[in-house]
mmCIF file of C-alpha atoms in Angstrom:
data_model
loop_
_atom_site.group_PDB
_atom_site.id
_atom_site.type_symbol
_atom_site.label_atom_id
_atom_site.label_comp_id
_atom_site.label_asym_id
_atom_site.label_seq_id
_atom_site.Cartn_x
_atom_site.Cartn_y
_atom_site.Cartn_z
ATOM 1 C CA SER A 1015 -22.466 5.818 19.638
ATOM 2 C CA SER A 1016 -25.709 7.773 20.225
ATOM 3 C CA HIS A 1017 -24.738 8.673 23.793
ATOM 4 C CA PRO A 1018 -24.003 12.420 24.085
ATOM 5 C CA ASP A 1019 -20.449 11.733 25.289
ATOM 6 C CA ALA A 1020 -19.778 9.434 22.318
ATOM 7 C CA LEU A 1021 -21.224 11.989 19.913
ATOM 8 C CA ALA A 1022 -19.022 14.691 21.433
ATOM 9 C CA ARG A 1023 -15.921 12.539 20.885
ATOM 10 C CA LEU A 1024 -16.932 11.774 17.288
ATOM 11 C CA ALA A 1025 -17.557 15.469 16.614
ATOM 12 C CA ALA A 1026 -14.156 16.373 18.060
ATOM 13 C CA ALA A 1027 -12.540 13.740 15.821
ATOM 14 C CA GLY A 1028 -14.005 15.300 12.684
ATOM 15 C CA MET A 1029 -17.578 14.071 12.242
ATOM 16 C CA ASP A 1030 -19.323 16.514 9.899
ATOM 17 C CA VAL A 1031 -22.680 14.765 9.494
ATOM 18 C CA CYS A 1032 -24.587 12.476 11.868
ATOM 19 C CA ARG A 1033 -26.596 9.803 10.024
ATOM 20 C CA LEU A 1034 -29.634 8.154 11.632
ATOM 21 C CA ASN A 1035 -31.081 5.013 10.058
ATOM 22 C CA LEU A 1036 -34.785 4.793 10.876
ATOM 23 C CA SER A 1037 -34.741 1.110 9.945
ATOM 24 C CA HIS A 1038 -32.816 0.494 13.139
ATOM 25 C CA CYS A 1039 -34.195 2.897 15.727
ATOM 26 C CA PRO A 1040 -37.585 4.146 16.929
ATOM 27 C CA LEU A 1041 -38.501 7.767 16.323
ATOM 28 C CA SER A 1042 -38.179 8.577 20.014
ATOM 29 C CA HIS A 1043 -34.550 7.452 19.951
ATOM 30 C CA ALA A 1044 -33.901 9.350 16.723
ATOM 31 C CA ALA A 1045 -35.405 12.528 18.214
ATOM 32 C CA ALA A 1046 -33.155 12.217 21.271
ATOM 33 C CA SER A 1047 -30.122 11.710 19.037
ATOM 34 C CA ILE A 1048 -30.948 14.787 16.946
ATOM 35 C CA ALA A 1049 -31.359 16.838 20.120
ATOM 36 C CA ALA A 1050 -27.977 15.595 21.348
ATOM 37 C CA VAL A 1051 -26.293 16.483 18.054
ATOM 38 C CA ARG A 1052 -27.840 19.944 17.945
ATOM 39 C CA ALA A 1053 -26.834 20.535 21.574
ATOM 40 C CA LEU A 1054 -23.216 19.768 20.629
ATOM 41 C CA LYS A 1055 -23.011 22.400 17.951
ATOM 42 C CA ASN A 1056 -20.461 25.081 18.075
ATOM 43 C CA GLN A 1057 -22.342 28.257 17.184
ATOM 44 C CA LEU A 1058 -19.933 28.756 14.283
ATOM 45 C CA GLN A 1059 -19.944 25.167 12.993
ATOM 46 C CA PRO A 1060 -23.150 23.198 13.644
ATOM 47 C CA ILE A 1061 -23.223 19.504 12.684
ATOM 48 C CA ALA A 1062 -25.586 18.319 9.950
ATOM 49 C CA VAL A 1063 -28.241 15.618 10.475
ATOM 50 C CA TRP A 1064 -28.918 12.962 7.843
ATOM 51 C CA VAL A 1065 -31.941 10.657 8.173
ATOM 52 C CA ASP A 1066 -32.111 7.361 6.262
ATOM 53 C CA LEU A 1067 -35.585 6.009 5.468
ATOM 54 C CA ASN A 1068 -36.623 2.346 5.449
ATOM 55 C CA GLY A 1069 -37.206 2.288 1.709
ATOM 56 C CA PRO A 1070 -39.343 0.065 -0.523
ATOM 57 C CA LYS A 1071 -40.337 -3.466 0.493
ATOM 58 C CA ILE A 1072 -40.157 -6.679 -1.519
ATOM 59 C CA ARG A 1073 -43.437 -8.563 -1.162
ATOM 60 C CA GLN A 1074 -42.961 -11.405 -3.626
ATOM 61 C CA VAL A 1075 -40.136 -13.892 -3.993
ATOM 62 C CA ARG A 1076 -40.060 -16.963 -6.191
ATOM 63 C CA PRO A 1077 -38.358 -20.348 -5.940
ATOM 64 C CA GLY A 1078 -34.812 -19.969 -7.200
ATOM 65 C CA ASP A 1079 -34.495 -16.328 -6.055
ATOM 66 C CA LYS A 1080 -31.470 -15.384 -3.988
ATOM 67 C CA ILE A 1081 -31.599 -13.485 -0.707
ATOM 68 C CA PHE A 1082 -28.495 -11.747 0.653
ATOM 69 C CA VAL A 1083 -28.235 -10.633 4.282
ATOM 70 C CA ASP A 1084 -25.677 -8.288 5.885
ATOM 71 C CA ASP A 1085 -24.068 -7.246 2.575
ATOM 72 C CA GLY A 1086 -23.804 -10.859 1.447
ATOM 73 C CA LEU A 1087 -22.324 -12.371 4.605
ATOM 74 C CA LEU A 1088 -25.270 -14.766 4.501
ATOM 75 C CA SER A 1089 -26.974 -15.897 1.321
ATOM 76 C CA PHE A 1090 -29.994 -18.125 0.732
ATOM 77 C CA ILE A 1091 -31.852 -19.646 -2.207
ATOM 78 C CA VAL A 1092 -35.661 -19.614 -2.057
ATOM 79 C CA VAL A 1093 -37.180 -23.098 -2.202
ATOM 80 C CA ALA A 1094 -40.849 -22.329 -1.638
ATOM 81 C CA ARG A 1095 -43.236 -19.661 -0.369
ATOM 82 C CA SER A 1096 -46.394 -20.586 1.493
ATOM 83 C CA THR A 1097 -49.739 -18.798 1.245
ATOM 84 C CA ALA A 1098 -49.093 -17.498 4.768
ATOM 85 C CA GLY A 1099 -46.013 -15.653 3.510
ATOM 86 C CA VAL A 1100 -43.441 -18.000 5.022
ATOM 87 C CA VAL A 1101 -40.417 -18.407 2.757
ATOM 88 C CA ARG A 1102 -38.416 -21.639 2.861
ATOM 89 C CA CYS A 1103 -34.780 -21.331 1.834
ATOM 90 C CA THR A 1104 -31.620 -23.368 1.544
ATOM 91 C CA VAL A 1105 -28.410 -21.893 2.883
ATOM 92 C CA GLU A 1106 -25.969 -21.073 0.095
ATOM 93 C CA HIS A 1107 -23.333 -19.351 2.234
ATOM 94 C CA SER A 1108 -23.605 -19.484 6.007
ATOM 95 C CA GLY A 1109 -21.001 -16.755 6.633
ATOM 96 C CA TRP A 1110 -21.445 -15.603 10.187
ATOM 97 C CA ALA A 1111 -24.494 -14.292 11.977
ATOM 98 C CA SER A 1112 -24.530 -11.121 14.034
ATOM 99 C CA SER A 1113 -25.932 -11.055 17.539
ATOM 100 C CA SER A 1114 -29.378 -10.117 16.250
ATOM 101 C CA THR A 1115 -29.553 -12.966 13.721
ATOM 102 C CA ALA A 1116 -30.784 -16.254 15.162
ATOM 103 C CA LEU A 1117 -30.230 -19.518 13.319
ATOM 104 C CA GLY A 1118 -32.567 -22.310 14.294
ATOM 105 C CA PRO A 1119 -31.581 -25.995 14.297
ATOM 106 C CA PRO A 1120 -31.034 -27.467 10.806
ATOM 107 C CA SER A 1121 -33.334 -30.123 9.420
ATOM 108 C CA PRO A 1122 -32.317 -32.487 6.620
ATOM 109 C CA ASN A 1123 -33.889 -31.918 3.227
ATOM 110 C CA PRO A 1124 -34.897 -35.329 1.887
ATOM 111 C CA ALA A 1125 -34.800 -34.123 -1.700
ATOM 112 C CA THR A 1126 -31.297 -32.657 -1.742
ATOM 113 C CA SER A 1127 -28.037 -32.740 0.146
ATOM 114 C CA LEU A 1128 -28.639 -29.163 1.322
ATOM 115 C CA ARG A 1129 -29.938 -28.478 4.791
ATOM 116 C CA HIS A 1130 -32.735 -26.087 5.744
ATOM 117 C CA PHE A 1131 -32.533 -23.543 8.534
ATOM 118 C CA SER A 1132 -35.123 -21.413 10.225
ATOM 119 C CA VAL A 1133 -33.722 -17.899 10.380
ATOM 120 C CA ALA A 1134 -34.923 -14.959 12.431
ATOM 121 C CA PHE A 1135 -33.362 -11.601 11.595
ATOM 122 C CA GLY A 1136 -33.196 -8.446 13.624
ATOM 123 C CA SER A 1137 -32.647 -5.342 11.516
ATOM 124 C CA GLU A 1138 -30.006 -6.566 9.080
ATOM 125 C CA GLY A 1139 -30.226 -5.300 5.538
ATOM 126 C CA MET A 1140 -31.528 -7.786 2.987
ATOM 127 C CA ASN A 1141 -31.016 -7.776 -0.780
ATOM 128 C CA PHE A 1142 -33.172 -9.454 -3.410
ATOM 129 C CA PRO A 1143 -31.149 -9.369 -6.661
ATOM 130 C CA GLY A 1144 -33.339 -9.130 -9.726
ATOM 131 C CA HIS A 1145 -36.265 -7.452 -7.946
ATOM 132 C CA ALA A 1146 -35.236 -3.849 -8.579
ATOM 133 C CA GLU A 1147 -37.587 -3.575 -11.573
ATOM 134 C CA ALA A 1148 -40.486 -4.544 -9.318
ATOM 135 C CA VAL A 1149 -39.502 -1.820 -6.867
ATOM 136 C CA ALA A 1150 -39.298 0.755 -9.659
ATOM 137 C CA SER A 1151 -42.801 -0.050 -10.906
ATOM 138 C CA ALA A 1152 -44.380 -0.506 -7.479
ATOM 139 C CA ALA A 1153 -47.130 1.905 -6.438
ATOM 140 C CA PRO A 1154 -47.309 3.367 -3.932
ATOM 141 C CA ALA A 1155 -43.561 3.655 -3.350
ATOM 142 C CA LEU A 1156 -44.005 4.589 0.296
ATOM 143 C CA GLU A 1157 -45.114 2.469 3.219
ATOM 144 C CA PRO A 1158 -47.124 4.054 6.081
ATOM 145 C CA LYS A 1159 -43.948 4.013 8.197
ATOM 146 C CA ASP A 1160 -42.075 5.909 5.482
ATOM 147 C CA ILE A 1161 -44.744 8.613 5.507
ATOM 148 C CA GLU A 1162 -44.561 8.831 9.298
ATOM 149 C CA ASP A 1163 -40.766 9.035 9.072
ATOM 150 C CA LEU A 1164 -40.925 11.802 6.451
ATOM 151 C CA ARG A 1165 -43.147 13.850 8.709
ATOM 152 C CA PHE A 1166 -40.557 13.301 11.422
ATOM 153 C CA VAL A 1167 -37.815 14.516 9.046
ATOM 154 C CA VAL A 1168 -39.706 17.726 8.289
ATOM 155 C CA ALA A 1169 -40.671 18.327 11.929
ATOM 156 C CA HIS A 1170 -37.044 17.983 13.074
ATOM 157 C CA ASP A 1171 -35.598 20.034 10.181
ATOM 158 C CA ALA A 1172 -33.176 17.305 9.081
ATOM 159 C CA ASP A 1173 -30.554 18.543 6.657
ATOM 160 C CA PHE A 1174 -30.531 15.412 4.492
ATOM 161 C CA VAL A 1175 -32.883 12.491 3.928
ATOM 162 C CA SER A 1176 -31.910 9.455 1.879
ATOM 163 C CA VAL A 1177 -34.046 6.924 0.047
ATOM 164 C CA PRO A 1178 -32.624 3.381 0.030
ATOM 165 C CA CYS A 1179 -32.826 0.967 -2.912
ATOM 166 C CA VAL A 1180 -33.848 3.608 -5.438
ATOM 167 C CA ALA A 1181 -34.593 1.854 -8.711
ATOM 168 C CA GLY A 1182 -36.153 4.699 -10.683
ATOM 169 C CA ARG A 1183 -37.012 8.370 -10.728
ATOM 170 C CA LYS A 1184 -40.549 7.781 -9.460
ATOM 171 C CA ASN A 1185 -39.175 6.457 -6.147
ATOM 172 C CA VAL A 1186 -37.542 9.846 -5.557
ATOM 173 C CA GLU A 1187 -40.485 11.900 -6.809
ATOM 174 C CA GLU A 1188 -42.794 10.162 -4.353
ATOM 175 C CA ILE A 1189 -40.557 11.296 -1.481
ATOM 176 C CA ARG A 1190 -40.343 14.821 -2.873
ATOM 177 C CA LYS A 1191 -44.104 15.256 -2.527
ATOM 178 C CA TYR A 1192 -43.739 15.179 1.232
ATOM 179 C CA LEU A 1193 -40.703 17.455 1.373
ATOM 180 C CA GLY A 1194 -41.926 20.093 -1.050
ATOM 181 C CA PRO A 1195 -40.124 21.393 -4.148
ATOM 182 C CA SER A 1196 -36.335 21.427 -4.117
ATOM 183 C CA SER A 1197 -36.259 25.216 -4.277
ATOM 184 C CA ALA A 1198 -38.387 25.575 -1.145
ATOM 185 C CA SER A 1199 -37.278 22.647 1.015
ATOM 186 C CA THR A 1200 -34.393 22.987 3.458
ATOM 187 C CA THR A 1201 -33.955 19.201 3.489
ATOM 188 C CA GLN A 1202 -31.799 17.855 0.673
ATOM 189 C CA LEU A 1203 -32.933 14.576 -0.869
ATOM 190 C CA LEU A 1204 -30.284 11.911 -1.505
ATOM 191 C CA ALA A 1205 -30.916 8.826 -3.623
ATOM 192 C CA LYS A 1206 -29.039 5.691 -2.588
ATOM 193 C CA ILE A 1207 -27.810 3.640 -5.531
ATOM 194 C CA GLU A 1208 -27.865 0.040 -4.340
ATOM 195 C CA ASN A 1209 -29.055 -1.987 -7.343
ATOM 196 C CA ASP A 1210 -28.533 -2.373 -11.068
ATOM 197 C CA CYS A 1211 -31.697 -0.432 -11.993
ATOM 198 C CA GLY A 1212 -30.593 2.538 -9.904
ATOM 199 C CA ALA A 1213 -27.137 2.483 -11.461
ATOM 200 C CA ARG A 1214 -28.568 2.263 -14.978
ATOM 201 C CA ASP A 1215 -31.076 5.096 -14.504
ATOM 202 C CA ALA A 1216 -28.877 7.292 -12.304
ATOM 203 C CA ALA A 1217 -29.012 10.271 -14.688
ATOM 204 C CA GLU A 1218 -32.815 10.479 -14.452
ATOM 205 C CA ILE A 1219 -32.746 9.804 -10.728
ATOM 206 C CA LEU A 1220 -30.311 12.667 -10.215
ATOM 207 C CA GLU A 1221 -32.686 15.059 -11.997
ATOM 208 C CA ALA A 1222 -35.203 14.429 -9.206
ATOM 209 C CA ALA A 1223 -32.745 14.178 -6.295
ATOM 210 C CA ASP A 1224 -30.210 16.582 -4.801
ATOM 211 C CA GLY A 1225 -27.405 14.037 -4.748
ATOM 212 C CA LEU A 1226 -26.438 10.369 -4.971
ATOM 213 C CA VAL A 1227 -25.088 7.977 -2.357
ATOM 214 C CA VAL A 1228 -23.257 4.926 -3.712
ATOM 215 C CA ASP A 1229 -23.648 1.950 -1.364
ATOM 216 C CA ARG A 1230 -20.790 -0.321 -2.409
ATOM 217 C CA GLY A 1231 -21.868 -3.193 -0.151
ATOM 218 C CA TYR A 1232 -25.411 -3.542 -1.419
ATOM 219 C CA LEU A 1233 -24.416 -2.733 -4.990
ATOM 220 C CA ALA A 1234 -21.842 -5.535 -4.982
ATOM 221 C CA THR A 1235 -24.481 -8.114 -4.080
ATOM 222 C CA GLU A 1236 -26.635 -6.899 -6.959
ATOM 223 C CA VAL A 1237 -24.165 -6.477 -9.812
ATOM 224 C CA GLY A 1238 -21.098 -8.383 -8.626
ATOM 225 C CA ILE A 1239 -18.040 -7.066 -6.848
ATOM 226 C CA ASP A 1240 -16.093 -6.896 -10.118
ATOM 227 C CA GLU A 1241 -18.498 -4.267 -11.493
ATOM 228 C CA VAL A 1242 -18.723 -2.025 -8.429
ATOM 229 C CA THR A 1243 -15.577 0.027 -8.988
ATOM 230 C CA VAL A 1244 -16.470 0.802 -12.612
ATOM 231 C CA LEU A 1245 -20.024 1.732 -11.680
ATOM 232 C CA GLN A 1246 -18.887 3.952 -8.838
ATOM 233 C CA LYS A 1247 -16.541 5.902 -11.106
ATOM 234 C CA ARG A 1248 -19.335 6.462 -13.622
ATOM 235 C CA LEU A 1249 -21.846 7.506 -10.955
ATOM 236 C CA VAL A 1250 -19.454 9.860 -9.197
ATOM 237 C CA ALA A 1251 -18.511 11.524 -12.474
ATOM 238 C CA MET A 1252 -22.207 11.972 -13.243
ATOM 239 C CA VAL A 1253 -22.804 13.926 -10.035
ATOM 240 C CA ASP A 1254 -19.803 16.175 -10.449
ATOM 241 C CA ILE A 1255 -16.976 15.727 -12.922
ATOM 242 C CA ALA A 1256 -14.534 17.218 -10.414
ATOM 243 C CA ASN A 1257 -15.219 14.332 -8.079
ATOM 244 C CA ALA A 1258 -13.989 11.803 -10.632
ATOM 245 C CA VAL A 1259 -10.360 12.318 -9.593
ATOM 246 C CA MET A 1260 -9.393 9.186 -7.632
ATOM 247 C CA ASP A 1261 -13.090 8.758 -6.849
ATOM 248 C CA GLY A 1262 -12.753 11.863 -4.661
ATOM 249 C CA VAL A 1263 -16.339 12.055 -3.469
ATOM 250 C CA ASP A 1264 -17.528 14.688 -1.006
ATOM 251 C CA GLY A 1265 -17.776 12.363 1.966
ATOM 252 C CA ILE A 1266 -17.189 8.910 3.417
ATOM 253 C CA VAL A 1267 -20.120 7.262 5.206
ATOM 254 C CA LEU A 1268 -19.519 4.940 8.143
ATOM 255 C CA SER A 1269 -22.414 2.648 8.958
ATOM 256 C CA ALA A 1270 -22.255 -0.359 11.277
ATOM 257 C CA GLU A 1271 -18.713 0.648 12.263
ATOM 258 C CA THR A 1272 -20.064 3.581 14.259
ATOM 259 C CA ALA A 1273 -23.671 2.485 14.799
ATOM 260 C CA ILE A 1274 -23.061 -0.837 16.562
ATOM 261 C CA GLY A 1275 -19.287 -1.278 16.346
ATOM 262 C CA ILE A 1276 -17.184 -1.585 19.471
ATOM 263 C CA TYR A 1277 -14.675 1.017 18.267
ATOM 264 C CA PRO A 1278 -16.620 3.870 16.605
ATOM 265 C CA LEU A 1279 -13.979 6.516 17.326
ATOM 266 C CA GLU A 1280 -11.174 4.340 16.008
ATOM 267 C CA ALA A 1281 -13.197 3.631 12.849
ATOM 268 C CA LEU A 1282 -13.694 7.357 12.253
ATOM 269 C CA ASN A 1283 -10.031 8.149 12.846
ATOM 270 C CA THR A 1284 -8.946 5.379 10.476
ATOM 271 C CA ALA A 1285 -11.251 6.625 7.710
ATOM 272 C CA ARG A 1286 -9.966 10.138 8.212
ATOM 273 C CA ARG A 1287 -6.304 9.068 8.039
ATOM 274 C CA VAL A 1288 -6.915 7.112 4.846
ATOM 275 C CA ALA A 1289 -8.711 10.078 3.258
ATOM 276 C CA LEU A 1290 -5.948 12.517 4.197
ATOM 277 C CA ARG A 1291 -3.237 10.199 2.908
ATOM 278 C CA THR A 1292 -5.087 9.707 -0.391
ATOM 279 C CA GLU A 1293 -5.502 13.438 -0.892
ATOM 280 C CA ILE A 1294 -1.731 13.909 -0.654
ATOM 281 C CA ASP A 1295 -1.304 11.824 -3.795
ATOM 282 C CA THR A 1296 -4.123 13.521 -5.709
ATOM 283 C CA ASN A 1297 -3.073 16.193 -8.202
ATOM 284 C CA TYR A 1298 -5.938 18.642 -7.815
ATOM 285 C CA SER A 1299 -4.042 21.459 -9.577
ATOM 286 C CA ASP A 1300 -3.691 19.420 -12.744
ATOM 287 C CA PHE A 1301 -7.326 18.447 -12.670
ATOM 288 C CA GLN A 1302 -8.398 22.047 -12.075
ATOM 289 C CA LEU A 1303 -6.669 23.110 -15.283
ATOM 290 C CA ARG A 1304 -8.157 20.257 -17.311
ATOM 291 C CA LEU A 1305 -11.641 20.932 -15.961
ATOM 292 C CA ALA A 1306 -11.460 24.615 -16.887
ATOM 293 C CA GLN A 1307 -10.620 23.636 -20.483
ATOM 294 C CA THR A 1308 -13.589 21.302 -20.832
ATOM 295 C CA LEU A 1309 -16.325 23.620 -19.534
ATOM 296 C CA PRO A 1310 -18.886 24.676 -22.159
ATOM 297 C CA ARG A 1311 -18.746 28.298 -23.272
ATOM 298 C CA PRO A 1312 -19.995 30.848 -22.508
ATOM 299 C CA LEU A 1313 -19.772 30.318 -18.749
ATOM 300 C CA ALA A 1314 -22.517 31.506 -16.416
ATOM 301 C CA VAL A 1315 -21.329 34.342 -14.150
ATOM 302 C CA PRO A 1316 -21.275 32.267 -10.918
ATOM 303 C CA GLU A 1317 -19.365 29.471 -12.703
ATOM 304 C CA SER A 1318 -16.877 31.959 -14.114
ATOM 305 C CA VAL A 1319 -16.241 33.523 -10.704
ATOM 306 C CA ALA A 1320 -15.811 30.103 -9.055
ATOM 307 C CA SER A 1321 -13.388 28.957 -11.767
ATOM 308 C CA SER A 1322 -11.431 32.215 -11.582
ATOM 309 C CA ALA A 1323 -11.296 32.138 -7.785
ATOM 310 C CA ALA A 1324 -9.905 28.594 -7.745
ATOM 311 C CA GLN A 1325 -7.318 29.427 -10.411
ATOM 312 C CA THR A 1326 -6.359 32.721 -8.734
ATOM 313 C CA ALA A 1327 -5.912 30.984 -5.379
ATOM 314 C CA ARG A 1328 -3.455 28.583 -7.020
ATOM 315 C CA LEU A 1329 -1.556 31.284 -8.920
ATOM 316 C CA VAL A 1330 -1.083 33.637 -5.941
ATOM 317 C CA GLY A 1331 -0.580 30.880 -3.381
ATOM 318 C CA ALA A 1332 -3.628 31.886 -1.338
ATOM 319 C CA ALA A 1333 -3.913 30.281 2.079
ATOM 320 C CA VAL A 1334 -7.708 30.361 2.166
ATOM 321 C CA ILE A 1335 -10.769 31.214 0.077
ATOM 322 C CA VAL A 1336 -13.580 33.072 1.836
ATOM 323 C CA CYS A 1337 -16.951 32.586 0.160
ATOM 324 C CA LEU A 1338 -19.936 34.678 1.244
ATOM 325 C CA THR A 1339 -22.981 32.578 0.383
ATOM 326 C CA ASP A 1340 -26.681 32.508 1.115
ATOM 327 C CA GLN A 1341 -27.959 29.051 0.098
ATOM 328 C CA GLY A 1342 -24.533 27.449 -0.351
ATOM 329 C CA ALA A 1343 -24.518 27.203 -4.156
ATOM 330 C CA ALA A 1344 -21.425 29.411 -4.505
ATOM 331 C CA ALA A 1345 -19.446 27.282 -2.047
ATOM 332 C CA ARG A 1346 -20.449 24.073 -3.845
ATOM 333 C CA LEU A 1347 -19.361 25.559 -7.184
ATOM 334 C CA LEU A 1348 -15.983 26.443 -5.724
ATOM 335 C CA ALA A 1349 -15.581 22.988 -4.211
ATOM 336 C CA LYS A 1350 -16.179 21.425 -7.630
ATOM 337 C CA TYR A 1351 -12.834 22.838 -8.750
ATOM 338 C CA ARG A 1352 -10.974 21.293 -5.812
ATOM 339 C CA PRO A 1353 -9.002 24.501 -5.115
ATOM 340 C CA CYS A 1354 -5.608 24.292 -3.440
ATOM 341 C CA ALA A 1355 -6.863 26.278 -0.434
ATOM 342 C CA PRO A 1356 -9.650 25.480 2.049
ATOM 343 C CA ILE A 1357 -12.969 27.268 1.534
ATOM 344 C CA VAL A 1358 -14.455 29.142 4.489
ATOM 345 C CA ALA A 1359 -18.127 29.522 3.549
ATOM 346 C CA ALA A 1360 -19.766 32.295 5.570
ATOM 347 C CA THR A 1361 -23.563 32.248 5.706
ATOM 348 C CA ALA A 1362 -26.327 33.701 7.845
ATOM 349 C CA ARG A 1363 -28.511 30.608 7.414
ATOM 350 C CA PRO A 1364 -28.075 27.821 10.006
ATOM 351 C CA HIS A 1365 -29.360 25.181 7.594
ATOM 352 C CA THR A 1366 -26.870 26.236 4.909
ATOM 353 C CA ALA A 1367 -24.019 26.053 7.424
ATOM 354 C CA ARG A 1368 -25.041 22.540 8.463
ATOM 355 C CA ALA A 1369 -25.528 21.267 4.923
ATOM 356 C CA LEU A 1370 -22.135 22.582 3.807
ATOM 357 C CA ARG A 1371 -20.472 20.261 6.319
ATOM 358 C CA ALA A 1372 -21.005 17.554 3.693
ATOM 359 C CA VAL A 1373 -19.171 19.404 0.897
ATOM 360 C CA PHE A 1374 -15.533 18.636 0.074
ATOM 361 C CA GLY A 1375 -12.998 21.186 1.306
ATOM 362 C CA VAL A 1376 -15.594 23.546 2.818
ATOM 363 C CA VAL A 1377 -15.421 24.861 6.383
ATOM 364 C CA PRO A 1378 -18.806 26.508 7.046
ATOM 365 C CA LEU A 1379 -19.068 29.594 9.238
ATOM 366 C CA LEU A 1380 -22.409 30.693 10.671
ATOM 367 C CA CYS A 1381 -22.278 34.477 10.613
ATOM 368 C CA VAL A 1382 -25.489 36.276 11.600
ATOM 369 C CA GLY A 1383 -26.081 40.033 11.773
ATOM 370 C CA TYR A 1384 -23.008 41.297 9.896
ATOM 371 C CA GLU A 1385 -22.506 43.443 6.814
ATOM 372 C CA ASP A 1386 -20.455 42.009 3.932
ATOM 373 C CA ARG A 1387 -17.280 43.844 4.898
ATOM 374 C CA ASP A 1388 -17.556 42.756 8.509
ATOM 375 C CA VAL A 1389 -18.192 39.137 7.472
ATOM 376 C CA VAL A 1390 -14.877 39.064 5.603
ATOM 377 C CA THR A 1391 -13.046 40.193 8.740
ATOM 378 C CA VAL A 1392 -14.900 37.694 10.915
ATOM 379 C CA ALA A 1393 -14.185 34.900 8.448
ATOM 380 C CA ALA A 1394 -10.484 35.781 8.235
ATOM 381 C CA LYS A 1395 -10.244 35.845 12.026
ATOM 382 C CA PHE A 1396 -12.024 32.495 12.198
ATOM 383 C CA ALA A 1397 -9.671 30.983 9.618
ATOM 384 C CA SER A 1398 -6.651 32.359 11.450
ATOM 385 C CA ALA A 1399 -7.847 30.899 14.771
ATOM 386 C CA ARG A 1400 -8.197 27.479 13.113
ATOM 387 C CA GLY A 1401 -4.693 27.632 11.702
ATOM 388 C CA LEU A 1402 -5.841 27.917 8.086
ATOM 389 C CA CYS A 1403 -3.979 31.208 7.548
ATOM 390 C CA GLN A 1404 -1.722 33.675 9.304
ATOM 391 C CA PRO A 1405 -1.029 37.424 9.123
ATOM 392 C CA GLY A 1406 0.325 38.445 5.733
ATOM 393 C CA ASP A 1407 -1.242 35.527 3.856
ATOM 394 C CA VAL A 1408 -3.386 36.142 0.791
ATOM 395 C CA ALA A 1409 -7.068 35.245 0.942
ATOM 396 C CA VAL A 1410 -9.377 35.115 -2.082
ATOM 397 C CA ILE A 1411 -12.835 36.561 -1.364
ATOM 398 C CA THR A 1412 -15.944 35.747 -3.412
ATOM 399 C CA SER A 1413 -19.338 37.318 -2.822
ATOM 400 C CA GLY A 1414 -22.661 37.897 -4.523
ATOM 401 C CA LEU A 1415 -23.994 40.278 -1.920
ATOM 402 C CA ASP A 1416 -22.959 43.685 -3.182
ATOM 403 C CA GLU A 1417 -24.759 46.792 -4.339
ATOM 404 C CA GLY A 1418 -25.331 46.787 -8.094
ATOM 405 C CA PHE A 1419 -25.373 42.996 -8.442
ATOM 406 C CA HIS A 1420 -28.292 40.589 -8.366
ATOM 407 C CA HIS A 1421 -28.822 39.106 -4.928
ATOM 408 C CA GLY A 1422 -27.967 35.425 -4.776
ATOM 409 C CA ALA A 1423 -25.592 35.331 -7.742
ATOM 410 C CA THR A 1424 -21.867 35.194 -6.985
ATOM 411 C CA ALA A 1425 -20.532 38.088 -9.023
ATOM 412 C CA LYS A 1426 -17.470 39.493 -7.252
ATOM 413 C CA MET A 1427 -13.951 38.322 -6.454
ATOM 414 C CA GLN A 1428 -11.163 40.175 -4.706
ATOM 415 C CA LEU A 1429 -7.844 39.545 -2.952
ATOM 416 C CA TYR A 1430 -7.382 40.314 0.727
ATOM 417 C CA ILE A 1431 -4.266 40.360 2.922
ATOM 418 C CA VAL A 1432 -4.942 38.672 6.248
ATOM 419 C CA PRO A 1433 -4.213 41.155 9.067
ATOM 420 C CA SER A 1434 -2.931 40.393 12.552
ATOM 421 C CA PHE A 1435 -5.717 39.711 15.040
ATOM 422 C CA ALA A 1436 -3.497 39.770 18.145
#
C-alpha cells in the first residue's frame, strides 16, 4: 500500500491520515512514503502523516509468564530463560502463523504432555501481560532507535507521533523532551493505550499527551476481551465527552488491513461504509443539547461561541459551518459538539490543515494570503464545489481574527447566505 498509485487510490477513497509504523519499515522507506503522501496533496486538502514509534522493550520474562503474538493469535507460556537470553516456551494456542512467523519442528517435552517449538518472528507485535508496571518504571524509556526515529519525525515534520504500550505519564514525558513543549511543537503526541496500566492512569497520561489511541487488539490480550468495550467507553469519554455517543471517536485506524493486506482499498471502503451507516443512527442533536446543559459555568468565550454556533446551525438548518482558525483549536471545539452541518476549517497554516484531517466532521481548507472577508467567500465556494452547500443555503461563520478582538481567540459568529458562484 506504500506505492504511490496505491496511496493515490486510498486518498481518493477517503484516507485522511497516513500512518507509518517504524517497527515495520526502515527510515529510508518511511521517508519515501512521506514524500509520496506529500506529493499527493491537493493544495486545499493535504493529507496528514502519523508516525508510530517502536515503544518500550521488555527485557525480563519469568517462568509462567504468558506471551501473546499477533493480537493473541498465538500464545505461549514461558518455561525457562537462559543466561544467553533464550526463552523456552510451551505453545498454549497455536492459532495460525503469518508468512513472517516461522515455526520450527516440535520436540517432545519429557516432563509434560506439551510440546516445545522454536519460533522465529518477523515484526509481529508481542504482548507480555503483567509487565506494564515494569515498563512504567523503566528508565530510560527510550531505546537508541526510538531517539533516532524521533529525530526523523521532527526532520520530516510529521503531524502526529504515537507512543505504543504507554503505561504511565513518564513514558510520554520522555518523548516530549525530543519534540519540544506542546505549545511550540507542530507534531501532536498521541499515547497508545494497550495495557491495564495505561488504561488505569489514562487521565494523567492525557495531561502529558495531545490525545489517546485505544488499541482494542492489544488491550484485549492484557485485560480480557470482556473488559475492552467498557474501558474504551471510559477512555473515549475522558478525551472528549462529546465522543462518548456510540463510541463516536474522531477516527478509525486500519493497521495490517492496509499495511500488508491483499485488499487495502476494500478494507478502507468497508470501514467507511460502516462508519457512515453508524452515524445515521446516532442522535447528535439530542446529545448536543444535553452537552450544553452539563458544561460548567461561566463558559470561556471560545467555548461559548462554539456551543452557540453548533446550536444556531441546528436551529436555522445551516448547510455548513465555516470556521476561520489559526492553530485549529476553534475547529476542534466545534467538532466536540457534533454539529448537524460539516465544518469547513479555513487556515493559513499547512500543518493545521493536515492535522485537522483527523478531527471528526472537519473538512480543512488551506487558505493562504487572504483577508478574513475573502476567506469566507473562498470557503463558501470550496464547500459549494464539494456539494456541501448550494446557493441560498445558510452558512454559520465563526472567526477570531477581527479588529478589536484578541488574536487567536474565537470571538465572533455570524450568518451568511451562500451566493451563486456560476
